[in-house]
Amino acid sequence: MPKVRWREAPEEHDYPAAAAYLDLLTSRDTVERIVAGLRTAPVTLHKAKDILRASRLRLLPPDNAHVAADLRKIEDGTPLSPILLVRGDLAAGTALEVADGYHRVCASYHTDENTQIPCRLTSVPPTS
């Protein structure tokens, strides 16, 4: 399997996708503050296996339609968009949220569980 290639920054459509998902979990005001944090967060690298563990999400199989599409992109050398993450809270028992990019994490894991994935990671901002 070839090495996963990554874009420099998330694609613009990733932010509304993250907002649509997060809107199911919290208030619209909080979603807007999280997305603003994701837009300005620096890109950091995290291993695919660690993202799955911290998020407590299961690894989707390679025949999942979206994972398979990302695996084809990897095979073709098409760069993937970095992942958008919201930091969990260990003390509160809150898992990391993959706001956008779950299928890309799974495809990367199937390539190599130690794949370094570029991520934009932010915390839930406190209410003012």
Tab-separated table of C-alpha atoms in Angstrom:
chain	number	residue	atom	x	y	z
A	1	MET	CA	0.000	0.000	0.000
A	2	PRO	CA	1.422	3.434	-0.877
A	3	LYS	CA	2.124	6.134	1.677
A	4	VAL	CA	-0.785	8.445	2.493
A	5	ARG	CA	-0.351	11.957	1.072
A	6	TRP	CA	-1.998	14.943	2.741
A	7	ARG	CA	-3.116	18.407	1.716
A	8	GLU	CA	-1.548	21.381	3.506
A	9	ALA	CA	-4.881	22.514	4.970
A	10	PRO	CA	-8.421	21.135	5.296
A	11	GLU	CA	-10.732	21.663	2.347
A	12	GLU	CA	-13.268	24.443	2.831
A	13	HIS	CA	-16.233	22.030	2.716
A	14	ASP	CA	-14.832	20.136	5.742
A	15	TYR	CA	-15.850	22.940	8.110
A	16	PRO	CA	-19.604	22.900	7.314
A	17	ALA	CA	-19.468	19.087	7.475
A	18	ALA	CA	-17.898	19.320	10.942
A	19	ALA	CA	-20.520	21.878	11.974
A	20	ALA	CA	-23.377	19.645	10.784
A	21	TYR	CA	-22.042	16.765	12.887
A	22	LEU	CA	-21.304	18.892	15.955
A	23	ASP	CA	-24.762	20.486	15.720
A	24	LEU	CA	-26.127	17.101	16.815
A	25	LEU	CA	-24.028	17.245	20.001
A	26	THR	CA	-24.164	20.818	21.263
A	27	SER	CA	-25.708	24.257	20.811
A	28	ARG	CA	-25.334	26.276	17.631
A	29	ASP	CA	-23.362	28.955	19.518
A	30	THR	CA	-20.886	26.364	20.773
A	31	VAL	CA	-20.605	24.826	17.297
A	32	GLU	CA	-19.742	28.222	15.828
A	33	ARG	CA	-17.029	28.762	18.460
A	34	ILE	CA	-15.587	25.276	17.885
A	35	VAL	CA	-15.493	25.730	14.104
A	36	ALA	CA	-13.817	29.115	14.545
A	37	GLY	CA	-11.208	27.363	16.718
A	38	LEU	CA	-10.703	24.657	14.102
A	39	ARG	CA	-10.137	27.245	11.376
A	40	THR	CA	-7.282	28.857	13.338
A	41	ALA	CA	-5.778	25.810	15.050
A	42	PRO	CA	-2.312	24.819	13.890
A	43	VAL	CA	-1.903	21.542	12.054
A	44	THR	CA	-0.444	18.857	14.330
A	45	LEU	CA	0.402	15.217	13.601
A	46	HIS	CA	-1.208	12.275	15.394
A	47	LYS	CA	-1.085	8.541	14.647
A	48	ALA	CA	-4.192	6.919	13.172
A	49	LYS	CA	-4.265	4.327	15.961
A	50	ASP	CA	-4.144	7.041	18.643
A	51	ILE	CA	-6.971	9.034	17.059
A	52	LEU	CA	-9.181	5.943	16.993
A	53	ARG	CA	-8.315	5.041	20.583
A	54	ALA	CA	-8.881	8.562	21.933
A	55	SER	CA	-12.163	8.930	20.034
A	56	ARG	CA	-13.369	5.460	21.098
A	57	LEU	CA	-14.598	4.929	17.545
A	58	ARG	CA	-14.423	1.531	15.922
A	59	LEU	CA	-12.308	0.951	12.867
A	60	LEU	CA	-14.556	0.820	9.818
A	61	PRO	CA	-13.778	-2.005	7.380
A	62	PRO	CA	-11.972	-1.325	4.105
A	63	ASP	CA	-15.124	-2.264	2.164
A	64	ASN	CA	-17.117	0.598	3.736
A	65	ALA	CA	-17.994	2.758	0.716
A	66	HIS	CA	-16.387	5.947	2.078
A	67	VAL	CA	-13.300	4.188	3.427
A	68	ALA	CA	-12.895	2.362	0.108
A	69	ALA	CA	-13.123	5.688	-1.759
A	70	ASP	CA	-10.376	7.134	0.450
A	71	LEU	CA	-8.260	3.997	-0.018
A	72	ARG	CA	-8.565	4.492	-3.806
A	73	LYS	CA	-7.404	8.101	-3.383
A	74	ILE	CA	-4.413	6.857	-1.373
A	75	GLU	CA	-3.610	4.287	-4.056
A	76	ASP	CA	-3.871	6.983	-6.751
A	77	GLY	CA	-1.631	9.365	-4.773
A	78	THR	CA	-4.402	11.921	-4.273
A	79	PRO	CA	-3.738	13.974	-1.131
A	80	LEU	CA	-6.363	13.689	1.593
A	81	SER	CA	-7.697	16.559	3.650
A	82	PRO	CA	-6.428	16.882	7.247
A	83	ILE	CA	-8.766	15.755	10.026
A	84	LEU	CA	-10.785	18.123	12.252
A	85	LEU	CA	-10.759	17.125	15.935
A	86	VAL	CA	-12.279	18.407	19.165
A	87	ARG	CA	-10.222	17.526	22.243
A	88	GLY	CA	-11.820	15.230	24.785
A	89	ASP	CA	-11.638	15.598	28.557
A	90	LEU	CA	-9.942	12.729	30.374
A	91	ALA	CA	-11.154	13.857	33.809
A	92	ALA	CA	-14.762	14.130	32.619
A	93	GLY	CA	-14.590	10.908	30.584
A	94	THR	CA	-15.326	12.722	27.334
A	95	ALA	CA	-13.822	11.152	24.225
A	96	LEU	CA	-12.053	12.994	21.433
A	97	GLU	CA	-14.574	13.984	18.738
A	98	VAL	CA	-13.683	13.433	15.098
A	99	ALA	CA	-15.658	16.387	13.797
A	100	ASP	CA	-14.673	15.616	10.203
A	101	GLY	CA	-12.495	12.882	8.719
A	102	TYR	CA	-13.544	9.609	10.367
A	103	HIS	CA	-13.383	7.724	7.057
A	104	ARG	CA	-9.970	9.216	6.275
A	105	VAL	CA	-8.689	8.092	9.686
A	106	CYS	CA	-9.934	4.545	9.004
A	107	ALA	CA	-8.457	4.455	5.491
A	108	SER	CA	-5.137	5.712	6.872
A	109	TYR	CA	-5.199	3.060	9.593
A	110	HIS	CA	-5.756	0.334	6.991
A	111	THR	CA	-2.698	1.641	5.159
A	112	ASP	CA	-0.591	1.694	8.340
A	113	GLU	CA	-1.885	2.131	11.885
A	114	ASN	CA	1.118	4.370	12.584
A	115	THR	CA	0.264	6.782	9.759
A	116	GLN	CA	0.873	10.321	10.965
A	117	ILE	CA	-2.314	12.231	10.221
A	118	PRO	CA	-2.293	16.025	10.041
A	119	CYS	CA	-5.073	17.360	12.243
A	120	ARG	CA	-6.555	20.621	13.348
A	121	LEU	CA	-7.309	20.110	17.036
A	122	THR	CA	-9.265	22.499	19.240
A	123	SER	CA	-10.974	22.381	22.620
A	124	VAL	CA	-14.573	23.282	23.365
A	125	PRO	CA	-14.285	26.976	24.196
A	126	PRO	CA	-15.707	28.070	27.544
A	127	THR	CA	-18.925	30.053	27.479
A	128	SER	CA	-18.535	33.721	28.210
